[in-house]
Amino acid sequence: WMGYDVYQAGGCAFIGFNEEYQETGMLITPFINTTGNVSIKCRAKSASAEGDYFCYNLLDEYSGELGIEYTSIPGNEWVEVEFISTSGAENSYVILFSMYDEVFIDDIEIINHHIPAPTILPETNITSDGFTANWNATEGC
């Protein structure tokens, strides 16, 4: 993991505001496989009493942006955040940030729900009106 304007804050991360660039900092994962459906989950709370928008950006190592989404964080209370992405890549990374103000973030999970296709085996019990399809078990199913 890397980022800028990210600090440890009592067991969670604090993403600050960068005055030089006039934008919030960001927390960035290392390259991961996000092929298939990916859930991005965490708890977040705005440092502002007015709340903010919490965002993720999914970027491919070579081709750039694959997906971006945001959700509202009302007030400055902890909320559960979950984004679902269906546009990933083998070598990609996730950027987490808030839109306008500083934000606290905790309990981050990035779950890849990609299930590889099963290995097809020869069919058996072939008749004039049907057959039995066979395949090897797929890990994780």
C-alpha positions as a printed Julia matrix, in Angstrom:
141×3 Matrix{Float64}:
   0.0     0.0     0.0
   1.08    3.57   -0.62
  -0.48    6.98   -0.84
  -0.03   10.6    -0.04
  -1.36   12.65    2.85
  -2.3     9.4     4.6
  -1.58    9.08    8.32
  -2.16    6.52   11.04
  -4.86    7.76   13.41
  -5.6     5.61   16.44
  -5.93    2.3    14.59
  -7.45    3.66   11.39
  -6.11    5.7     8.48
  -6.61    9.43    8.08
  -6.55   10.82    4.55
  -5.73   14.51    4.77
  -6.1    17.49    2.45
  -3.1    18.62    0.41
  -2.94   22.43    0.32
  -0.32   22.47   -2.44
  -2.45   20.45   -4.88
  -5.8    21.63   -3.47
  -7.16   18.09   -3.28
  -7.49   15.29   -0.78
  -4.83   12.67   -0.38
  -5.35    9.07   -1.39
  -4.67    5.52   -0.31
  -3.45    3.2    -3.1
  -3.27   -0.61   -3.13
  -0.37   -2.49   -4.72
  -1.08   -4.13   -8.08
  -3.78   -6.77   -7.6
  -5.95   -8.95   -9.82
  -9.39   -7.35  -10.1
 -10.59   -9.48  -13.02
 -14.27  -10.29  -12.67
 -16.5    -8.88   -9.94
 -14.68   -7.09   -7.14
 -16.14   -5.76   -3.87
 -14.4    -2.81   -2.26
 -15.55   -2.5     1.35
 -14.54   -0.3     4.26
 -15.81    1.94    7.02
 -15.41    5.66    6.49
 -16.28    8.92    8.18
 -15.78   12.48    7.1
 -13.79   14.86    9.28
 -16.41   17.46    8.33
 -19.75   17.69   10.14
 -21.36   18.3     6.73
 -20.13   14.97    5.38
 -18.49   14.33    2.05
 -18.33   11.92   -0.88
 -16.1     8.86   -0.55
 -14.67    7.5    -3.8
 -12.73    4.7    -5.39
 -10.9     4.69   -8.69
  -9.84    1.41  -10.32
  -6.86    1.76  -12.66
  -5.22   -0.74  -14.99
  -1.43   -0.88  -15.07
  -1.34   -0.04  -18.8
  -4.63    1.33  -20.09
  -5.72    3.66  -17.32
  -9.08    4.09  -15.66
 -11.38    1.08  -15.47
 -14.0     2.39  -13.08
 -14.76    5.19  -10.66
 -17.63    5.57   -8.25
 -18.54    7.59   -5.2
 -21.03    7.48   -2.36
 -22.24   10.04    0.13
 -20.99   10.03    3.71
 -23.62   11.91    5.74
 -22.12   13.9     8.62
 -19.08   12.73   10.51
 -20.26    9.35   11.8
 -18.8     6.0    10.73
 -20.65    4.39    7.8
 -20.19    1.09    5.98
 -19.16    1.64    2.37
 -19.29   -0.96   -0.4
 -18.55   -0.57   -4.08
 -18.99   -3.36   -6.65
 -16.86   -3.23   -9.77
 -17.26   -5.47  -12.8
 -14.54   -3.85  -14.9
 -11.21   -5.04  -13.58
  -7.9    -6.24  -14.95
  -5.15   -8.65  -14.01
  -2.7    -5.9   -12.95
  -4.67   -3.04  -11.48
  -4.81   -0.99   -8.34
  -7.53    0.68   -6.3
  -7.33    4.29   -5.12
  -9.49    5.33   -2.14
 -10.12    9.02   -1.42
 -12.72   11.58   -0.43
 -14.01   14.27   -2.76
 -13.55   17.48   -0.75
 -12.54   17.04    2.9
 -10.37   14.9     5.09
 -11.68   11.42    5.86
 -11.02    8.54    8.24
 -11.01    5.01    6.79
 -10.88    1.6     8.49
 -11.5    -2.13    7.93
 -10.63   -2.11    4.22
 -11.43   -5.27    2.24
 -10.97   -5.85   -1.47
 -12.58   -9.13   -2.44
 -12.19  -10.66   -5.9
 -15.26  -12.72   -6.73
 -13.78  -14.03   -9.97
 -14.42  -17.74  -10.35
 -12.44  -19.42  -13.09
 -14.27  -21.52  -15.65
 -14.39  -25.24  -14.86
 -12.34  -27.7   -16.9
 -14.71  -29.48  -19.26
 -14.45  -33.28  -19.42
 -15.91  -35.56  -22.1
 -19.66  -36.09  -21.94
 -21.07  -39.45  -20.85
 -24.4   -41.3   -21.02
 -25.02  -40.09  -24.56
 -28.5   -40.97  -25.85
 -30.65  -39.78  -28.76
 -32.18  -37.05  -26.6
 -29.51  -36.05  -24.1
 -26.18  -36.55  -22.39
 -24.47  -35.96  -19.05
 -22.11  -32.97  -18.97
 -18.97  -33.46  -16.87
 -16.28  -31.11  -15.55
 -13.63  -30.89  -12.87
 -14.48  -29.06   -9.68
 -13.59  -25.36   -9.64
 -11.72  -24.11   -6.6
 -13.82  -21.78   -4.44
 -17.22  -23.11   -5.55
